[in-house]
Short mmCIF file of C-alpha atoms and ligand atoms in Angstrom, two decimals:
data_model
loop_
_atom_site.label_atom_id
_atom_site.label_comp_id
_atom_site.label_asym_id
_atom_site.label_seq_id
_atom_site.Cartn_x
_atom_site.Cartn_y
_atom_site.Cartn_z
CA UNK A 17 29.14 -21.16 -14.29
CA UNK A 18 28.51 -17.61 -12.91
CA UNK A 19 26.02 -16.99 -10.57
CA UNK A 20 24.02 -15.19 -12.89
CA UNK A 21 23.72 -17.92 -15.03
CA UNK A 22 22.25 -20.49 -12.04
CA UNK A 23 19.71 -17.89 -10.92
CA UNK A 24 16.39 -19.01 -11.67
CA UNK A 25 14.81 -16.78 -14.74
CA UNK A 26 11.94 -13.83 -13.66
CA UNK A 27 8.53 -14.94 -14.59
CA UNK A 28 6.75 -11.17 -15.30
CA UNK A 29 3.90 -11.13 -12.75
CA UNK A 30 0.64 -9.77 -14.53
CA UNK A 31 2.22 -8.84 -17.77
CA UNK A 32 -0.84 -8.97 -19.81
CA UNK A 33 -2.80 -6.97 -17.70
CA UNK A 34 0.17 -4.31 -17.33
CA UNK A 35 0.04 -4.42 -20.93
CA UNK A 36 -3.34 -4.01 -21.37
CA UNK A 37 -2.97 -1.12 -18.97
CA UNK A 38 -0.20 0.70 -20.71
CA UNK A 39 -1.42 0.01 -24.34
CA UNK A 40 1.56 0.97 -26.15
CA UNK A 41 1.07 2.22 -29.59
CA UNK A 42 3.42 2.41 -32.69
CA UNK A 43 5.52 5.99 -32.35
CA UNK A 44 5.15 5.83 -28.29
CA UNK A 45 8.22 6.41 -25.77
CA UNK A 46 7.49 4.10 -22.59
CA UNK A 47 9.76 3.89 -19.56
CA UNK A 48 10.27 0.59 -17.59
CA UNK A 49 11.38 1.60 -14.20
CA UNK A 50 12.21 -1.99 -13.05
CA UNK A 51 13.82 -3.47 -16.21
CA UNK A 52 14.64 -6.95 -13.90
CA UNK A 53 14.90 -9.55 -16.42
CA UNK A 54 12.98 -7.45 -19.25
CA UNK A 55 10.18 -8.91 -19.10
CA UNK A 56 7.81 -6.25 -19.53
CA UNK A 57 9.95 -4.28 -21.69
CA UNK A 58 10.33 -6.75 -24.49
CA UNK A 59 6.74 -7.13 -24.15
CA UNK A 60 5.89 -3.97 -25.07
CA UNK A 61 8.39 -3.34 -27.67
CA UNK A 62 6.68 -6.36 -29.32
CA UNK A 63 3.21 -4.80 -28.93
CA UNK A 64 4.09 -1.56 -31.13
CA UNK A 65 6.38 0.12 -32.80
CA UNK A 66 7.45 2.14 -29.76
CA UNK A 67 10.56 3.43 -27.60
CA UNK A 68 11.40 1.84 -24.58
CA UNK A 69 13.79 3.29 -21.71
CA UNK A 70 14.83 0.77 -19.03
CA UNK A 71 15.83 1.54 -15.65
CA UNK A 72 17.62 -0.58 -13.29
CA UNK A 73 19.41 0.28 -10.73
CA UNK A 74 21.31 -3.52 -10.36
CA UNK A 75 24.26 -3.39 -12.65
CA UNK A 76 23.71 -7.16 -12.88
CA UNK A 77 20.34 -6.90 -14.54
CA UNK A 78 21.44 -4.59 -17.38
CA UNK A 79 24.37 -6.46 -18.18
CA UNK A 80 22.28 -9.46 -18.92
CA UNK A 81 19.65 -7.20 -20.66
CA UNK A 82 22.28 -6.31 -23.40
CA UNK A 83 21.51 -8.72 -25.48
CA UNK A 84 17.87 -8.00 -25.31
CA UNK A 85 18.80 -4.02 -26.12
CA UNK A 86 20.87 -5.48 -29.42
CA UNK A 87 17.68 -7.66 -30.47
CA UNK A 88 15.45 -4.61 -30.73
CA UNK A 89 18.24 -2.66 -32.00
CA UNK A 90 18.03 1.19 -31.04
CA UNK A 91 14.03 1.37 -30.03
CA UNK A 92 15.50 0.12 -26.92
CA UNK A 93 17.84 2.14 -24.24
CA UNK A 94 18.90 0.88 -20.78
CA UNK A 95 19.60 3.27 -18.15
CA UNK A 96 21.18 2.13 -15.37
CA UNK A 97 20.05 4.44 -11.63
CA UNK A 98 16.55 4.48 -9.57
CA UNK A 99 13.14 5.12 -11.32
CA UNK A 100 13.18 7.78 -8.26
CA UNK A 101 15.30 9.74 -10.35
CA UNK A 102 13.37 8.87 -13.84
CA UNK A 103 12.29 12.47 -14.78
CA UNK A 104 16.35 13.47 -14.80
CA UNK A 105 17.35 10.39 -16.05
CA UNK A 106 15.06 11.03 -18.98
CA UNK A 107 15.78 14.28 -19.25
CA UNK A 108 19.67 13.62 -19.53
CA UNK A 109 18.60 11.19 -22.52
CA UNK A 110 16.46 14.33 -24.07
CA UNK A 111 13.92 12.96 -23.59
CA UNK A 112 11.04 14.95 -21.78
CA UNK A 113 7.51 13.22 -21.95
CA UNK A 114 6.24 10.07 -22.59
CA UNK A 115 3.24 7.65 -23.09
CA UNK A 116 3.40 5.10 -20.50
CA UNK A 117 5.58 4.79 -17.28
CA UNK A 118 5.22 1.15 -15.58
CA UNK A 119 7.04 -0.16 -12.37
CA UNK A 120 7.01 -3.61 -11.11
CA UNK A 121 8.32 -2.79 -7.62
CA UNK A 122 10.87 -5.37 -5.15
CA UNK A 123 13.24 -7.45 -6.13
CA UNK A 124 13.70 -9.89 -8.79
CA UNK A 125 14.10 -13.66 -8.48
CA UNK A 126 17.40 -13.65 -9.61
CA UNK A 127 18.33 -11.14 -7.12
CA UNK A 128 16.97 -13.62 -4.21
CA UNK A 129 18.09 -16.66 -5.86
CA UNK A 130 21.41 -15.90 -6.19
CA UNK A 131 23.01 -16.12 -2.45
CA UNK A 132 25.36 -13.72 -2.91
CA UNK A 133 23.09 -11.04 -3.21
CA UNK A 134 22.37 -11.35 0.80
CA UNK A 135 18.74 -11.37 0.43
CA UNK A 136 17.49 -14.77 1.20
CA UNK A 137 17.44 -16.45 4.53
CA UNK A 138 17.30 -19.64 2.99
CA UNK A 139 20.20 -19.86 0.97
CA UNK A 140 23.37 -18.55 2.86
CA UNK A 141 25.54 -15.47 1.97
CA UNK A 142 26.96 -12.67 3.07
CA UNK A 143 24.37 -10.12 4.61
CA UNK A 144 24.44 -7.41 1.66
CA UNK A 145 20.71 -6.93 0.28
CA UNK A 146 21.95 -3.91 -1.76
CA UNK A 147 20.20 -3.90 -5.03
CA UNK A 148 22.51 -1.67 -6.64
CA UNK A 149 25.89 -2.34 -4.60
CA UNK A 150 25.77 1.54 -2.94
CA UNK A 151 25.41 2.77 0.56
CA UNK A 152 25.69 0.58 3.69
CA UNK A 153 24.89 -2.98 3.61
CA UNK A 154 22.44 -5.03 5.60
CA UNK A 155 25.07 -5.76 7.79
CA UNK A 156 26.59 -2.34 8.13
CA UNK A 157 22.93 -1.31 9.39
CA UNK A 158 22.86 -4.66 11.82
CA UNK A 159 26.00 -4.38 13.65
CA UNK A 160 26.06 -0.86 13.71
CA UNK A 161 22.47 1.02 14.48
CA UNK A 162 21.46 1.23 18.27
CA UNK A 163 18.81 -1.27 19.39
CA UNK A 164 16.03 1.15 18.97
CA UNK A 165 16.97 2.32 15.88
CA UNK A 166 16.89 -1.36 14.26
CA UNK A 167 13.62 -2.42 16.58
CA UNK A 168 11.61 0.38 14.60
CA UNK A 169 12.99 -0.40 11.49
CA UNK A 170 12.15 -4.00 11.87
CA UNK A 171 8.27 -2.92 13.14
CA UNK A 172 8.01 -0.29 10.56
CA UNK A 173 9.09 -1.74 7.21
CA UNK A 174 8.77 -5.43 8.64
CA UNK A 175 5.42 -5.20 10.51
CA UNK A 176 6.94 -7.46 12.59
CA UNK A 177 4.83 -7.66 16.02
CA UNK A 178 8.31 -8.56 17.97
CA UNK A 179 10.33 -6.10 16.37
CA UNK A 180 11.98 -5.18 19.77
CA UNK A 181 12.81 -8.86 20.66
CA UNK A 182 14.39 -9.11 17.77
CA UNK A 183 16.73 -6.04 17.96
CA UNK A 184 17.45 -7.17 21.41
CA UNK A 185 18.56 -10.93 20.17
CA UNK A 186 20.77 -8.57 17.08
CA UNK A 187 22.29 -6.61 19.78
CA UNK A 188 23.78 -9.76 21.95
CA UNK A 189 24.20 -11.57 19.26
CA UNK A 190 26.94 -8.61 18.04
CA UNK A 191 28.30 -8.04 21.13
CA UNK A 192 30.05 -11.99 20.75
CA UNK A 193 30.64 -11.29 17.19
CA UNK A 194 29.99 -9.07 13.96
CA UNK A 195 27.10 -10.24 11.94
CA UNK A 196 28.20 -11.38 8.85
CA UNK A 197 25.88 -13.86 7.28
CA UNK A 198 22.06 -14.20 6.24
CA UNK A 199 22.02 -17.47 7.65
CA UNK A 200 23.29 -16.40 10.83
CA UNK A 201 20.76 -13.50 10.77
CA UNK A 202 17.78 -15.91 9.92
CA UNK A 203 18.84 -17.82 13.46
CA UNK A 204 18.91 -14.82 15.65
CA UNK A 205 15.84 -13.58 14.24
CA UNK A 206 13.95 -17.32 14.57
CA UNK A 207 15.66 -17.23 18.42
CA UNK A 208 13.86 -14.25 19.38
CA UNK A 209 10.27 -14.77 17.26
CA UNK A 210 9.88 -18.83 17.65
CA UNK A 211 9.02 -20.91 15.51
CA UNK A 212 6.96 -21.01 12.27
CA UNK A 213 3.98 -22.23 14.24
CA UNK A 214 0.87 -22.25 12.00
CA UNK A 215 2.56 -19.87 9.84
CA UNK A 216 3.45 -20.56 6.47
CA UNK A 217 6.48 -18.13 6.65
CA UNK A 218 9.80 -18.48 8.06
CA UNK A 219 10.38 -16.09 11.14
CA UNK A 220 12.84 -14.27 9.38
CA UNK A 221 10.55 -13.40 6.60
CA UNK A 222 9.45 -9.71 8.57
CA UNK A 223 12.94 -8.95 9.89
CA UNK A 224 15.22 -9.65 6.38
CA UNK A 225 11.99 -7.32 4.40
CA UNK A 226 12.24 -4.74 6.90
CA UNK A 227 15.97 -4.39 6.09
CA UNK A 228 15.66 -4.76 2.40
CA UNK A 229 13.53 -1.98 2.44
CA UNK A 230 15.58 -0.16 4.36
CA UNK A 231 19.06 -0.63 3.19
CA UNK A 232 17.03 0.35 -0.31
CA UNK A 233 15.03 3.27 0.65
CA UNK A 234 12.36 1.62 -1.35
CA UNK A 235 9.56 3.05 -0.55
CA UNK A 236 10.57 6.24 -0.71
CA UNK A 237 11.94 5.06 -4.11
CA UNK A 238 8.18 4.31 -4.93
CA UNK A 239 7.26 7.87 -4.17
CA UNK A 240 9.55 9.65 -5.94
CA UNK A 241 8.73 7.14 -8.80
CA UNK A 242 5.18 7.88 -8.82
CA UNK A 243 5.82 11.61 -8.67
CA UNK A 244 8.60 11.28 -11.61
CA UNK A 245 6.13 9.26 -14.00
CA UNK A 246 3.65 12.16 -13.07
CA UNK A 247 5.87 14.49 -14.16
CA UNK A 248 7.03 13.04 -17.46
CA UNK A 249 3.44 11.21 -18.60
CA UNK A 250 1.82 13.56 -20.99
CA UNK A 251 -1.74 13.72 -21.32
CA UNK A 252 -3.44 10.23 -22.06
CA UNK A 253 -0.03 8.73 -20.97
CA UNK A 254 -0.49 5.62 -18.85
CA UNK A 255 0.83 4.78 -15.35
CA UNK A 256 0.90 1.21 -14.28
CA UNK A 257 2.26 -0.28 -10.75
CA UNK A 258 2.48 -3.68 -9.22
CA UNK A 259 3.20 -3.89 -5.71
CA UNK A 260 3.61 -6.92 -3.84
CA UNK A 261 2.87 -5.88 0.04
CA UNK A 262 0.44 -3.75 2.20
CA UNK A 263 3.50 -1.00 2.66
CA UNK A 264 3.59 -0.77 -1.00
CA UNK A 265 0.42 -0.54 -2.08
CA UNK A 266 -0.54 1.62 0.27
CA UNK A 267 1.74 4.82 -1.08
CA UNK A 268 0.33 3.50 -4.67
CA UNK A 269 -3.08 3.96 -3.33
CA UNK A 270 -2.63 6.94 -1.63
CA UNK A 271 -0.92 8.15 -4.67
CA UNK A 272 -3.71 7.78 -6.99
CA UNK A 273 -6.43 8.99 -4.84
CA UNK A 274 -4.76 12.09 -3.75
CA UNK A 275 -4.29 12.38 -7.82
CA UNK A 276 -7.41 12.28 -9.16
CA UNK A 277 -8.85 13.88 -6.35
CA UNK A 278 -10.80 11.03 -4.45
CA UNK A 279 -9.18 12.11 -1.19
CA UNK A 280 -10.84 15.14 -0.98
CA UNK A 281 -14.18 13.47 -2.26
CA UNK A 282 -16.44 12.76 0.73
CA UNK A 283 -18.83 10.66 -1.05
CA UNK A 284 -20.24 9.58 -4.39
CA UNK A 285 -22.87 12.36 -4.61
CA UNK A 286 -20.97 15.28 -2.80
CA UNK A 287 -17.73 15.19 -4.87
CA UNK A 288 -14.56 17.86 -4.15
CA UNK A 289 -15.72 19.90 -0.96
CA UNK A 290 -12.86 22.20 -0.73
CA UNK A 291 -10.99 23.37 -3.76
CA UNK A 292 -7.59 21.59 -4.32
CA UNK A 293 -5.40 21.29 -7.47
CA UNK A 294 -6.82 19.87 -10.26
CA UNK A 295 -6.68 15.97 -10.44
CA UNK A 296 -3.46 15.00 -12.61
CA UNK A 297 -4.63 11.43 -12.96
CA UNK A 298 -7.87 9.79 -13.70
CA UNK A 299 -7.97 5.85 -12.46
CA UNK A 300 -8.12 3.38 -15.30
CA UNK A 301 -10.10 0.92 -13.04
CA UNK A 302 -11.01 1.00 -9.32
CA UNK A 303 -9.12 -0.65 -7.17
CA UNK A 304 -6.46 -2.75 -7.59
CA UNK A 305 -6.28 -5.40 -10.16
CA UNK A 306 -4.75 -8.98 -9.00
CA UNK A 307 -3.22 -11.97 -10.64
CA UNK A 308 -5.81 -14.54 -12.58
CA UNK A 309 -6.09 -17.96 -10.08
CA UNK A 310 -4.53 -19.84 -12.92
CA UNK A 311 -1.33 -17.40 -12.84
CA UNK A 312 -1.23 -17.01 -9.01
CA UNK A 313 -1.44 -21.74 -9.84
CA UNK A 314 1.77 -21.45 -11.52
CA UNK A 315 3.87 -18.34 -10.14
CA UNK A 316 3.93 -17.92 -6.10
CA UNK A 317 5.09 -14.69 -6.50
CA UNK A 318 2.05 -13.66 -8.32
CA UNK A 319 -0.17 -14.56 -5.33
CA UNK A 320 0.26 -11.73 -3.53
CA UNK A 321 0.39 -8.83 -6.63
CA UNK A 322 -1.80 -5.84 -6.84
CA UNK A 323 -1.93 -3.81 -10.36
CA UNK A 324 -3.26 0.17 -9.72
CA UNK A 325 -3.65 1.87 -13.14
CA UNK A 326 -4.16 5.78 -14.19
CA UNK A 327 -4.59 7.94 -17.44
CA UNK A 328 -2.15 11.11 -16.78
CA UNK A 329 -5.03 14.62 -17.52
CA UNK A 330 -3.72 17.57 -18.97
CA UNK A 331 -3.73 19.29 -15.16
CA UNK A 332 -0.19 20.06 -13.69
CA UNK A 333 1.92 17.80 -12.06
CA UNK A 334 1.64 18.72 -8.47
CA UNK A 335 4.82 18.43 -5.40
CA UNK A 336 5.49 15.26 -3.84
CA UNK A 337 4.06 15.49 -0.53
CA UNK A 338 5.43 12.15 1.94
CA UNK A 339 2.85 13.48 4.67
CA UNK A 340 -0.01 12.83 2.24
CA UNK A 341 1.30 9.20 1.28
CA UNK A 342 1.51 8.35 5.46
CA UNK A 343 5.39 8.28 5.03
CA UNK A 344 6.56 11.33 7.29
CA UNK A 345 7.87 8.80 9.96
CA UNK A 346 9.24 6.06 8.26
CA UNK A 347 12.87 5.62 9.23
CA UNK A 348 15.41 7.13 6.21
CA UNK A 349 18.83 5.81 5.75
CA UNK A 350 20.53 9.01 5.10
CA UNK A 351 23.12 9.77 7.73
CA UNK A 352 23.50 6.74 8.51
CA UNK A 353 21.03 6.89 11.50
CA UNK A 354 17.19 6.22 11.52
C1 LIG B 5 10.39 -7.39 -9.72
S1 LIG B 5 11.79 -7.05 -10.68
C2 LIG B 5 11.15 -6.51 -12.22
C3 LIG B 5 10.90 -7.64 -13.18
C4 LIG B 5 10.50 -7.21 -14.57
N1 LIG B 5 9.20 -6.56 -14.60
C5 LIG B 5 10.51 -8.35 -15.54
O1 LIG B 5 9.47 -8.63 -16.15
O2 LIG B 5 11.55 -8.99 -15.70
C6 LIG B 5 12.31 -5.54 -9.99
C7 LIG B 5 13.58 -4.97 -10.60
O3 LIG B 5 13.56 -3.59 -10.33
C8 LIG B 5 14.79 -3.15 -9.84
N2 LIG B 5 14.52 -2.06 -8.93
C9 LIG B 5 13.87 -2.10 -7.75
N3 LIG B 5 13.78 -0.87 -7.22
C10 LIG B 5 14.37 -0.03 -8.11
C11 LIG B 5 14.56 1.37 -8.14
N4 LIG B 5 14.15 2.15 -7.14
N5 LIG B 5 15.15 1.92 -9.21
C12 LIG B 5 15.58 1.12 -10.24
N6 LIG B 5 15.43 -0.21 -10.26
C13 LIG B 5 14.83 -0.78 -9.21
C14 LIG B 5 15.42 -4.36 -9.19
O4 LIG B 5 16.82 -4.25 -9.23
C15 LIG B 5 14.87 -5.51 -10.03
O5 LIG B 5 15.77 -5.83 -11.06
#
């Protein structure tokens, strides 16, 4: 049995209210940034009548999506590369604007169930965390970036309060031997931060998100990705996003208020003081929208979801500014050095 095939399956986290977001309608195109196990994608192709294009950037996913693709037969196309890059990878497809864009941002279960994958501290493998097999590993960036480097990384996209202990207990650690292993990883890391305590999470939980974000780019990803579906929405066109953690949601929020022009609003009854570019979004709902108790009852992963929704105006797609989203300092990957 492969270990695709012993990977527990992806419950969709909020699909009816992404679906009530998106409303697809009969003749609509609709992109699905984060295919995963195609959950929301066959979900709206069996709403309406409508074109779907898939992204994923784990090779893995759209393999086991084919069958899914031949179901539908052609109102389905999976594209395999980062929603960061949707607008071109529409584009390339001829494809240049559509009715709904929706992203379901992380990883999938089957990407943490299965060991070999590198991201889960409780089930041993080899320290990858790559969700599309490119770049430098999770152990590449362990056993090679200078202390510093990996405490900020750790505090940054971990939020982990002992982000330099950490580092330090990475740095001996390598200097007896290469890191190879989550499991070893998940020691070092519980060595420097204790115990669980009162804490419900493991101690490695900050430290192994910190990389996967990292080794990823994801949040950048998320950026570009909001700025792509910007670009290709056309007027009335839909944008729905679940995020799972405060780093996410965050750049979501920030995304949609800078939008639709609520950052520049200083309150309800003295709207827009300064003139700024028109407001390229309008917000479906305020706030963000979170899983039903009885879904959060059955799927853990739901617990911690937040939906943001917006209806793309007819204004102009403005340039991605990472200042604006609070993301000028986050550590990149490129060069190899954060
Ligand atoms: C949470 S799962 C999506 C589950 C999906 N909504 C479903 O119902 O089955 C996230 C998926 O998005 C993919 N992914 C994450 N970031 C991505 C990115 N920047 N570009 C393309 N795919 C990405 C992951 O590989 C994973 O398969």
């Amino acid at each position: 049995m492969s270990a695709h095939e012993t990977a527990s399956p992806h419950i969709p986290v909020m699909l009816r209210e992404v679906l009530e977001a998106l409303a697809p309608k009969d003749g609509g195109i609709y992109v699905d940034g984060t295919f995963g196990a195609g959950g929301y994608t066959r979900a709206i192709l069996n709403e309406a009548d409508c074109q779907v294009y898939a992204i994923d950037r784990d090779p893995a996913a759209l393999s086991r999506g084919r069958a899914i693709e031949e179901e539908f037969g052609g109102r389905l196309t999976l594209v395999e590369g980062c929603f960061g890059n949707m607008e071109a990878l529409l584009h390339e497809r001829g494809v240049a604007a559509v009715d709904g864009v929706a992203l379901d941002v992380g990883v999938s279960s089957m990407q943490i169930d299965e060991a070999e994958r590198g991201f889960s501290f409780s089930s041993d493998g080899p320290l990858d965390m790559r969700m599309g097999g490119e770049g430098p590993s999770a152990a590449d960036v362990v056993n090679s970036f200078e202390e510093k480097a990996l405490a900020r990384i750790i505090s940054v996209y971990g939020e982990e309060k002992k982000a330099r202990a950490v580092a330090r207990a990475i740095g001996r650690a390598r200097a007896e031997k290469e890191i190879t292993r989550t499991g070893e990883l998940a020691d070092i890391v519980a060595s420097a931060v204790g115990g669980r305590g009162a804490s419900r999470i493991h101690p490695a939980t900050r430290t192994f998100q910190a990389l996967r974000i990292f080794v990823n780019d994801e949040l950048r990803e998320l950026a570009r990705g909001l700025s792509g579906a910007e670009h290709l929405l056309r007027e009335g066109g839909r944008l729905a996003v679940v995020a799972f953690h405060s780093l996410e949601d965050r750049i979501v929020k920030r995304f949609l208020a800078e939008r639709t022009g609520a950052s520049r609003t200083v309150s309800r009854h003295m709207p827009l003081p300064e003139a700024g570019p028109a407001p390229s979004f309008d917000l479906l709902f305020r706030g963000a929208a979170a899983a039903s108790d009885e879904e959060a009852g059955v799927n853990p992963r739901a617990r911690s979801a937040k939906l943001r929704a917006g209806v793309r105006t007819g204004a102009a797609a403005q340039a991605l500014d990472l200042d604006a989203l609070g993301m000028s300092r986050m550590p990149v990957l490129e060069g190899g050095a954060a």
